[in-house]
Tab-separated table of C-alpha atoms in Angstrom:
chain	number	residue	atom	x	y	z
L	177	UNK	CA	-19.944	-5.193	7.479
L	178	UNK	CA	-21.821	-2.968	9.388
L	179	UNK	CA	-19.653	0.039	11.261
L	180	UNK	CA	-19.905	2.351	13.745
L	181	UNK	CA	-17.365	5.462	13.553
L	182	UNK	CA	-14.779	5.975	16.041
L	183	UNK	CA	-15.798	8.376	18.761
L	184	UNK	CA	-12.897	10.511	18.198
L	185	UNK	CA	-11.020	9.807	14.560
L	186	UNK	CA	-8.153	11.997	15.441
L	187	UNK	CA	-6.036	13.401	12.446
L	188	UNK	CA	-2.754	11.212	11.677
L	189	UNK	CA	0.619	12.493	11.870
L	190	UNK	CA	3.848	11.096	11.961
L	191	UNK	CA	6.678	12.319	13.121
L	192	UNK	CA	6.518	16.102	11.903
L	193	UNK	CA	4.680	14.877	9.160
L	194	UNK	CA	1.068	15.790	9.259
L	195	UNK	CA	-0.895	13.385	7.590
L	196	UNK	CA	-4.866	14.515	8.279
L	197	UNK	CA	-7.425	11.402	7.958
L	198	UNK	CA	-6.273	8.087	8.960
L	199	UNK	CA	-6.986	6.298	5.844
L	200	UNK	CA	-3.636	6.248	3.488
L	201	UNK	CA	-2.477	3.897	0.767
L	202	UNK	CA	-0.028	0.938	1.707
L	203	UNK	CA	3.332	0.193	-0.410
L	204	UNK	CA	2.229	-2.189	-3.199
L	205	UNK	CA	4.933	-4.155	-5.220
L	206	UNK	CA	4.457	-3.535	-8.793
L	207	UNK	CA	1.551	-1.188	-8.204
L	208	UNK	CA	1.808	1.834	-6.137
L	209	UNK	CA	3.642	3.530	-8.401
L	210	UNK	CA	3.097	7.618	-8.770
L	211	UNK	CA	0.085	7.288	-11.169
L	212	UNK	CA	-1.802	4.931	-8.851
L	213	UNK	CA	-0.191	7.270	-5.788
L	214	UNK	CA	-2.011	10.456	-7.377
L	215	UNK	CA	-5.497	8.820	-7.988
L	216	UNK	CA	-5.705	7.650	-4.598
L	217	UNK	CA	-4.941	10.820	-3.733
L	218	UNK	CA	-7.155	12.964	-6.290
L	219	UNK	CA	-9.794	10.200	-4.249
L	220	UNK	CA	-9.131	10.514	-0.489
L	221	UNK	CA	-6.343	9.271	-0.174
L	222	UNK	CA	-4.114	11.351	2.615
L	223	UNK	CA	-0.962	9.811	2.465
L	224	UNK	CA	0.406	6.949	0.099
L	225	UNK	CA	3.923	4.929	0.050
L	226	UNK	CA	5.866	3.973	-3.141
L	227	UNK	CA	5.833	0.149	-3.826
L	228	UNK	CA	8.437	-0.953	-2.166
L	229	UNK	CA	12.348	-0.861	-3.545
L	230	UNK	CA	15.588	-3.017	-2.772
L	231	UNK	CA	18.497	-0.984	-1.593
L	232	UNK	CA	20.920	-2.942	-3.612
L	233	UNK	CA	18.481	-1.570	-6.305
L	234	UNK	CA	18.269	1.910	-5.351
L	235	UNK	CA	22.470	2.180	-4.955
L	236	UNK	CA	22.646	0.964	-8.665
L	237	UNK	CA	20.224	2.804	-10.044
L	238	UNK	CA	21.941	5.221	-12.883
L	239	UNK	CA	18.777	7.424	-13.928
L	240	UNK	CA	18.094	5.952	-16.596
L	241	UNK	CA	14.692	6.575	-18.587
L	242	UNK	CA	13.159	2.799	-18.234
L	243	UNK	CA	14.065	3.083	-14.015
L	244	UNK	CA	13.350	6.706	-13.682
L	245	UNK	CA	9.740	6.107	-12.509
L	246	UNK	CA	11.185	4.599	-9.307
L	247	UNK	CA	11.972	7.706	-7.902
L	248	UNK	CA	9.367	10.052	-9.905
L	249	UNK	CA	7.439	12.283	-7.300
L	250	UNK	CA	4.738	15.249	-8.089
L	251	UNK	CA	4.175	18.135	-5.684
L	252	UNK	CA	0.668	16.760	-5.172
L	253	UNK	CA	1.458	13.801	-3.519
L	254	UNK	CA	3.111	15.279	-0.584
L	255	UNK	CA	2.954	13.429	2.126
L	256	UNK	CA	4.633	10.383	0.669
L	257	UNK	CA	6.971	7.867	1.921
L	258	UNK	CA	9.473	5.916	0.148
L	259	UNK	CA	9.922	1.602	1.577
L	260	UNK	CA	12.779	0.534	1.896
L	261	UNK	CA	13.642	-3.795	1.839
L	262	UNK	CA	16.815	-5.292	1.872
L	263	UNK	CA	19.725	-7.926	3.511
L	264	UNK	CA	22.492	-5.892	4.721
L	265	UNK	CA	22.310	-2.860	7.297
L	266	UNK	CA	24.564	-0.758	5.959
L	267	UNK	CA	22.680	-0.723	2.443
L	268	UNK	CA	19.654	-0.123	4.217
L	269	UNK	CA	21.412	3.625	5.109
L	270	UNK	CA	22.634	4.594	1.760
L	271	UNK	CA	19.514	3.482	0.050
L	272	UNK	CA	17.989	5.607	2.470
L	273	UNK	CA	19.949	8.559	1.466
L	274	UNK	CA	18.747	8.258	-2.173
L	275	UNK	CA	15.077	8.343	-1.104
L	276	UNK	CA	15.888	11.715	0.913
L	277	UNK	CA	17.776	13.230	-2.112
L	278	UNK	CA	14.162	12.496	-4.130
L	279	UNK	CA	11.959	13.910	-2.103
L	280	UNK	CA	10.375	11.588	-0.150
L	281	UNK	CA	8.924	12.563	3.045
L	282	UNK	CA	9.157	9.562	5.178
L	283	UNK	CA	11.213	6.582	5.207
L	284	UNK	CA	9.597	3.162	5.507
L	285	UNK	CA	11.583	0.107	6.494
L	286	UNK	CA	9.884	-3.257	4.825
L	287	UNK	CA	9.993	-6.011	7.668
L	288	UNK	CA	6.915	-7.566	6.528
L	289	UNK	CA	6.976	-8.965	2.815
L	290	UNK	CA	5.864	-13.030	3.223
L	291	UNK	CA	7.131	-13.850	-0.822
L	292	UNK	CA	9.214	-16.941	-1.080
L	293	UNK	CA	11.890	-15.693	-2.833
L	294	UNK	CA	11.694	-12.305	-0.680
L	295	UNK	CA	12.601	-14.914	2.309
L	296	UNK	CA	15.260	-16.567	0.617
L	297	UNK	CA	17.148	-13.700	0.612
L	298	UNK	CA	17.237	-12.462	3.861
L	299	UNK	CA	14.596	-9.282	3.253
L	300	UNK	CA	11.455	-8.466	4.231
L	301	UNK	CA	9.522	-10.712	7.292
L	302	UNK	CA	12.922	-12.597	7.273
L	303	UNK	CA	14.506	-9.613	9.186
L	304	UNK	CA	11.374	-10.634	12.015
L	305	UNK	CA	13.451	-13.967	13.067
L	306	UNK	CA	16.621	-11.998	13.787
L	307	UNK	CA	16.367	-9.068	16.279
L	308	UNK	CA	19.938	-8.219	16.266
L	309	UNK	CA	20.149	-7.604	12.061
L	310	UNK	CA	16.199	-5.827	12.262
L	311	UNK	CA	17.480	-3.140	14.988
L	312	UNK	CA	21.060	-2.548	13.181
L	313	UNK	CA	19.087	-1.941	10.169
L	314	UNK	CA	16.757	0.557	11.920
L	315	UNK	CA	19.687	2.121	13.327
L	316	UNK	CA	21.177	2.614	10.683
L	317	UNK	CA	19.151	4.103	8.691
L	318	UNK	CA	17.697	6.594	11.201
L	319	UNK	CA	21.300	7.597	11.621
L	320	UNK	CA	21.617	8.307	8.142
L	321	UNK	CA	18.271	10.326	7.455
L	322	UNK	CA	18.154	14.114	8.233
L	323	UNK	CA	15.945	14.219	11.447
L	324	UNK	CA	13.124	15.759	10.032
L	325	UNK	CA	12.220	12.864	7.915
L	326	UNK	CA	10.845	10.570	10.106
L	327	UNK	CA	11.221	6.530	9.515
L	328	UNK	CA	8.412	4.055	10.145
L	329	UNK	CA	8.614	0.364	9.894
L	330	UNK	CA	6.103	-2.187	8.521
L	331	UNK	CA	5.583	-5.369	10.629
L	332	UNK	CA	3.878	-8.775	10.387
L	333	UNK	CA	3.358	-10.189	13.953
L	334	UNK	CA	5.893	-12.747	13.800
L	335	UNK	CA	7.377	-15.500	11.441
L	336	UNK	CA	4.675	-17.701	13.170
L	337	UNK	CA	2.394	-18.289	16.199
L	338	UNK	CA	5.328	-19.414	18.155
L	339	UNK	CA	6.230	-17.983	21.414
L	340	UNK	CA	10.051	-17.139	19.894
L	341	UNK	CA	8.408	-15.691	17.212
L	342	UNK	CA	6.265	-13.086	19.310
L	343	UNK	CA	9.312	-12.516	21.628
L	344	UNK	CA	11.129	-11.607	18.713
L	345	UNK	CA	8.081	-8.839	17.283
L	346	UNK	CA	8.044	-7.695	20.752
L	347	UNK	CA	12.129	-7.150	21.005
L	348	UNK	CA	12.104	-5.789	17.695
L	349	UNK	CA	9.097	-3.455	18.366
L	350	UNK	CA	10.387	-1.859	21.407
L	351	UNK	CA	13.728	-1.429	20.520
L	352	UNK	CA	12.417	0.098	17.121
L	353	UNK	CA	10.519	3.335	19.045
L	354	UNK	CA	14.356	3.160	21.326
L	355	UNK	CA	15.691	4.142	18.039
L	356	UNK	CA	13.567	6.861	16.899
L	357	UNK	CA	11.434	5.424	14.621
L	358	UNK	CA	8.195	7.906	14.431
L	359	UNK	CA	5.541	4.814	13.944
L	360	UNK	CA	4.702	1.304	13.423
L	361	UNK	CA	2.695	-0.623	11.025
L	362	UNK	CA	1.633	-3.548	11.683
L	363	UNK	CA	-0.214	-6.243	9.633
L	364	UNK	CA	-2.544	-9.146	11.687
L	365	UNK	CA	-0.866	-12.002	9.932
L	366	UNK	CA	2.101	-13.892	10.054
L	367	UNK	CA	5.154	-14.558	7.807
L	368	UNK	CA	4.182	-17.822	7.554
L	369	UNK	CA	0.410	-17.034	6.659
L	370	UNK	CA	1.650	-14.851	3.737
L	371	UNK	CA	-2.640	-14.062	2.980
L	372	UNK	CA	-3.919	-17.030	4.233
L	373	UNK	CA	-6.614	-16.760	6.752
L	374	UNK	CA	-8.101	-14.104	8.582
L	375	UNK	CA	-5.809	-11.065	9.797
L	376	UNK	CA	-5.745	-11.294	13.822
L	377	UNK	CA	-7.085	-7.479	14.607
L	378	UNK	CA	-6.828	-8.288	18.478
L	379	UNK	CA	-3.296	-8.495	18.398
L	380	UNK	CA	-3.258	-5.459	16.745
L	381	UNK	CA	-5.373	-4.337	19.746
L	382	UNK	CA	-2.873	-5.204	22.035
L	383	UNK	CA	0.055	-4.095	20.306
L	384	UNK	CA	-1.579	-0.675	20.181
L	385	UNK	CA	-2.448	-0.926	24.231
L	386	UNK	CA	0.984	-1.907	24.726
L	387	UNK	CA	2.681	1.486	22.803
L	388	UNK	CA	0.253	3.867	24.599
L	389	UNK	CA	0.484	6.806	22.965
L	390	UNK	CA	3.114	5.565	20.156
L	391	UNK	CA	2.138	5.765	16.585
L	392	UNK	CA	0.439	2.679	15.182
L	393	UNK	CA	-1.246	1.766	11.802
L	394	UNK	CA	-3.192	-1.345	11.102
L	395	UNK	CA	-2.867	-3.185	7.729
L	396	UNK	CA	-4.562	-7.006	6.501
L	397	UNK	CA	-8.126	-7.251	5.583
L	398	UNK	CA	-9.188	-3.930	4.601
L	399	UNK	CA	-11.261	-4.630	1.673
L	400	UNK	CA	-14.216	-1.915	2.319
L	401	UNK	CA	-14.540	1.484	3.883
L	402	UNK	CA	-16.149	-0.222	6.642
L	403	UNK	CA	-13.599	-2.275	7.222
L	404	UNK	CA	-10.789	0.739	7.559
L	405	UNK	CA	-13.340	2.366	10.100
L	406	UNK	CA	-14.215	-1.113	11.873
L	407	UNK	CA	-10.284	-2.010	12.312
L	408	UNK	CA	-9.622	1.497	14.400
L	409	UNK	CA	-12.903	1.058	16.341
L	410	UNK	CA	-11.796	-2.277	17.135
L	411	UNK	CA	-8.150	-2.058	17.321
L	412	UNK	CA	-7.995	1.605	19.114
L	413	UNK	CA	-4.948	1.987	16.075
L	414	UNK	CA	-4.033	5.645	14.929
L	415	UNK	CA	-4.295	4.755	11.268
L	416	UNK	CA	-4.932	2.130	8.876
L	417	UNK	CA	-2.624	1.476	5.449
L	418	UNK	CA	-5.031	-0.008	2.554
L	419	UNK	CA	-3.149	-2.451	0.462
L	420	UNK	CA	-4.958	-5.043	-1.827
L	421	UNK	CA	-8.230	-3.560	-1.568
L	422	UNK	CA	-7.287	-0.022	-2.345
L	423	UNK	CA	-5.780	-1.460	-6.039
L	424	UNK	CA	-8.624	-0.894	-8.539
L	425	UNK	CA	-10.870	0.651	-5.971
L	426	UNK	CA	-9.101	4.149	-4.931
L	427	UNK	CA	-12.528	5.376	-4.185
L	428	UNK	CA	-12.746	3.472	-0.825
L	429	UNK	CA	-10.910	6.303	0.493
L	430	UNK	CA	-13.374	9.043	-0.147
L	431	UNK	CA	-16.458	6.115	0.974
L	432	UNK	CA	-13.960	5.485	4.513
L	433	UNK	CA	-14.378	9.527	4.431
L	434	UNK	CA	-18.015	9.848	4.439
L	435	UNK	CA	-18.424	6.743	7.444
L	436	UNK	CA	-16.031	8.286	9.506
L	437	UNK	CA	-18.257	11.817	8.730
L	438	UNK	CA	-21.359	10.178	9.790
L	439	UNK	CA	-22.927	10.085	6.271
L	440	UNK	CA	-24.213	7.109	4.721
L	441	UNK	CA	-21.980	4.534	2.700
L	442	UNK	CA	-21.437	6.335	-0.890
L	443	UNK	CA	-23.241	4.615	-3.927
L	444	UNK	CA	-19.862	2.646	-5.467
L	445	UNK	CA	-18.726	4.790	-9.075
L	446	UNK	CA	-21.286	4.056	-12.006
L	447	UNK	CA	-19.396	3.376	-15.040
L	448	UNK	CA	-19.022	6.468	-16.188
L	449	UNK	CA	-16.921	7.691	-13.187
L	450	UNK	CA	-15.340	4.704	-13.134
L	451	UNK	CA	-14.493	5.558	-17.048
L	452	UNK	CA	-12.865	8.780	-16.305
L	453	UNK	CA	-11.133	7.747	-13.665
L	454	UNK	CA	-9.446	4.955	-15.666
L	455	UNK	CA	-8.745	7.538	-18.570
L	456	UNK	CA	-6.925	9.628	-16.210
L	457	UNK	CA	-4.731	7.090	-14.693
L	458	UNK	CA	-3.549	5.836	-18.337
L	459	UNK	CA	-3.115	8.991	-19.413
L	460	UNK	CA	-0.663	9.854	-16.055
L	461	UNK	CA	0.611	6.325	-16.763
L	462	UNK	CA	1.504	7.472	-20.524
L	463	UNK	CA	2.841	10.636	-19.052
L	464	UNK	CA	5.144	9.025	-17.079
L	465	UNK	CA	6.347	5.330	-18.926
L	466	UNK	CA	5.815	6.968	-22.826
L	467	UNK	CA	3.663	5.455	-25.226
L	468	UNK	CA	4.946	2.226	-25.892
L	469	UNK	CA	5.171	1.476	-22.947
L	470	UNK	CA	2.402	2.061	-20.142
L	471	UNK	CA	-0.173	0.062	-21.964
L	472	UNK	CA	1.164	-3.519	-20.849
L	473	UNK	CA	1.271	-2.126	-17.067
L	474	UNK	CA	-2.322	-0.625	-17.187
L	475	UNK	CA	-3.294	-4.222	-17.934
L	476	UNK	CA	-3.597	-5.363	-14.080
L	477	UNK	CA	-5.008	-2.096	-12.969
L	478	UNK	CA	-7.618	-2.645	-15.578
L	479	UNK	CA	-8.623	-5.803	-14.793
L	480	UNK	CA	-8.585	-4.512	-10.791
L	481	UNK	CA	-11.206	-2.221	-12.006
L	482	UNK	CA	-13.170	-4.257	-13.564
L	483	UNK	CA	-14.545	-5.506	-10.302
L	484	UNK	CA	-16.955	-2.479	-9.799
L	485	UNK	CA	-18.141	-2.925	-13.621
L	486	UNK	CA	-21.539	-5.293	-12.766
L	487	UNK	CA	-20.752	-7.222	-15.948
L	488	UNK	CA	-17.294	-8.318	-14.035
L	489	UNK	CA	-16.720	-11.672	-15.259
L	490	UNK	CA	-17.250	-10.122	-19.063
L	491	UNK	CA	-14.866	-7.268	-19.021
L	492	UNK	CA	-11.260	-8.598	-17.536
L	493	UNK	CA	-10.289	-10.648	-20.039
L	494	UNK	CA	-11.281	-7.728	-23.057
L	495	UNK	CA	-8.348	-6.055	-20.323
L	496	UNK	CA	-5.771	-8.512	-20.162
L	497	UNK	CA	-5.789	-7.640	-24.108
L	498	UNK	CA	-4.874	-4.184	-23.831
L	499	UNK	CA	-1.876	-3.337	-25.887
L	500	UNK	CA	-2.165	0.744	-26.922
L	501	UNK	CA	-4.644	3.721	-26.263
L	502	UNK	CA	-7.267	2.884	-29.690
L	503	UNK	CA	-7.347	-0.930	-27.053
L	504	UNK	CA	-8.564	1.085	-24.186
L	505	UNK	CA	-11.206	3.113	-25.847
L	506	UNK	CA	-12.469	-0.023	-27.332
L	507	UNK	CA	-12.712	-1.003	-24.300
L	508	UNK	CA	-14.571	1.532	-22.926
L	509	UNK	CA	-17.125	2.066	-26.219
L	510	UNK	CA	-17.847	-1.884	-25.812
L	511	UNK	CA	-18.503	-2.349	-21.583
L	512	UNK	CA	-18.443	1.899	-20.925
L	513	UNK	CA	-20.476	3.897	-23.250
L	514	UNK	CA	-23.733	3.174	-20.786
L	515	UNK	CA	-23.668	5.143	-17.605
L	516	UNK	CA	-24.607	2.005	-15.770
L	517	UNK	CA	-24.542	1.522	-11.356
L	518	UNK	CA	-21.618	0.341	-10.622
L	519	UNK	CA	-20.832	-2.442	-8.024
L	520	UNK	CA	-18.523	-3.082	-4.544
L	521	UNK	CA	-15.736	-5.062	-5.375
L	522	UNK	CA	-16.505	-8.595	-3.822
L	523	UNK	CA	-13.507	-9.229	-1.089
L	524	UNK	CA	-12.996	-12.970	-2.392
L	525	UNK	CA	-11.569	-11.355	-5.447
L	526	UNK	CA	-8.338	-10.252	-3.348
L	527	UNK	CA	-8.166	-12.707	-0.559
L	528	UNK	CA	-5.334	-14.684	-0.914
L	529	UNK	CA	-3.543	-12.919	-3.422
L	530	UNK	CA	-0.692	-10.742	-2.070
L	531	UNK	CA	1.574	-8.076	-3.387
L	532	UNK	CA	4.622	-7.842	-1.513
L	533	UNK	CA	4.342	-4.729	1.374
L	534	UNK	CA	0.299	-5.427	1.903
């Protein structure tokens, strides 16, 4: 898609929290865990958010060495914010209290998950069909965070394309900014669309013309540099969060960099950058799981790679094998030991498949 930069990109910040260029990393389910956080980073990447963590979860958690990475933090990623997703307000507060104690610098409040079994227990989008429970929840937990961390909530624009529905995002939005949240993001689909269908930028584009000068980030459909810079020229939003297409591909923050610079759309990584960039998040994922045990969870982020290799449909499977460090460098002497072009990741490869906070 062909982009023209904002007239003015205007550094992010939230709350006290200065966050620089508008491009960050959205909370990711099962992959935005601190390895991924610090590539994106090490790439571009301004600000990220921890995949996303139940507050019945955090309240139990003990510490222990297979949980630990949960909470795990490194001085680099600062800013980072911790999301928050749960049933009950109350939990929401002391869950919220845990992410404070480990560091986090902002406090995101999940009202946007579409899974199934995420609805069927009262969490996530759920929360967007009952004002009442979503601004108790907000209350509550910005009356249990110290006031220098701000919190932020994460929106879809309704269960559905009823009118109930948008009265709801609308009472729920509003009385959000009463309550001190610092910003908004909000996501062009529905509840009920989960990743089906196009994202609807022009209601972000009129949620952002009805805040003013509130804080709002865009999310859905963000697949390409072009299509982070596109959404704010579009949209007028303050930021955009990169979900799905920022999993495999944490270079589209440095190419969103160069756009929004004026400089002409960076070649995408041949294979040998994309080689050490995949050797450096195993070996942070080894760092941080052990052994044994970060091999089976590199898996999907190899296979997310894979999409810039130009033999594509070739190398996933060889990573959906991977089992131990001697798999991975057979991996790479086999489809990496030629410093071939790589390619952009086609966008049908992510459409329709969701990871709970996208």
């Amino acid at each position: 898609m062909a982009t023209v930069p904002p007239p003015a990109l205007a550094p992010l910040s939230i709350g006290p929290v200065y966050v620089g260029f508008p491009v960050v990393q959205a909370a990711l389910s099962g992959y935005s865990d601190c390895p991924m956080r610090v590539i994106a980073r090490r790439l571009g990447a301004s600000y990220t958010l921890c995949e996303v963590m139940l507050d019945q979860f955090l309240l139990s958690l003990k510490g222990r060495q297979r949980t630990s990475h949960f909470l795990y933090l490194t001085d680099e990623e600062h800013p980072v914010a911790g999301q928050l997703m749960g049933a009950e307000p109350e939990q929401f507060a002391a869950a919220s209290t845990k992410l404070v104690e480990a560091g986090f610098d902002v406090i995101d409040i999940n009202f946007g998950c579409p899974v199934k079994k995420v609805l069927g227990r009262c969490r996530g989008g759920f929360h967007l069909g009952q004002p009442d429970v979503a601004l108790e929840v907000i209350q509550r937990t910005r009356d249990a965070t110290p006031a220098h961390i701000p919190v932020t909530v994460k929106m879809r624009r309704g269960i559905d394309d009823s009118a109930e529905a948008r009265d709801n995002f609308f009472t729920i939005l509003e009385g959000a900014f009463a309550r001190g949240v610092a910003a908004v993001t909000v996501h062009g689909r529905t509840v009920k669309q989960r990743y089906i269908g196009p994202s609807n930028w022009n209601f972000l584009r009129e949620v952002k013309q009805f805040l003013g000068d509130r804080i709002v980030l865009g999310s859905g459909d963000l697949f390409s540099a072009a299509d982070c810079l596109e959404m704010m020229r579009q949209t007028g939003v303050d930021g955009v969060t990169v979900a799905r297409g920022a999993i495999g591909n944490p270079w589209i923050f440095s190419q969103a960099r160069a756009l929004a610079a004026g400089l002409p759309l960076p070649d995408p990584p041949s294979l040998f950058e994309q080689r050490e960039i995949i050797a450096e998040h195993y070996s942070l994922a080894e760092e941080l799981y052990g052994v044994d045990r970060c091999a089976v969870g590199m898996r999907k982020f190899g296979i997310k790679y894979s999409a810039l290799h130009p033999d594509f449909e070739q190398v996933r499977p060889d990573w959906g094998k991977m089992h131990g460090r001697e798999d991975l460098q057979a991996v790479f002497a086999k489809w990496y030991s030629e410093d071939r072009p790589g390619q952009h990741p086609d966008p049908a490869i992510h459409r329709g498949q969701g990871e709970c906070g996208a």
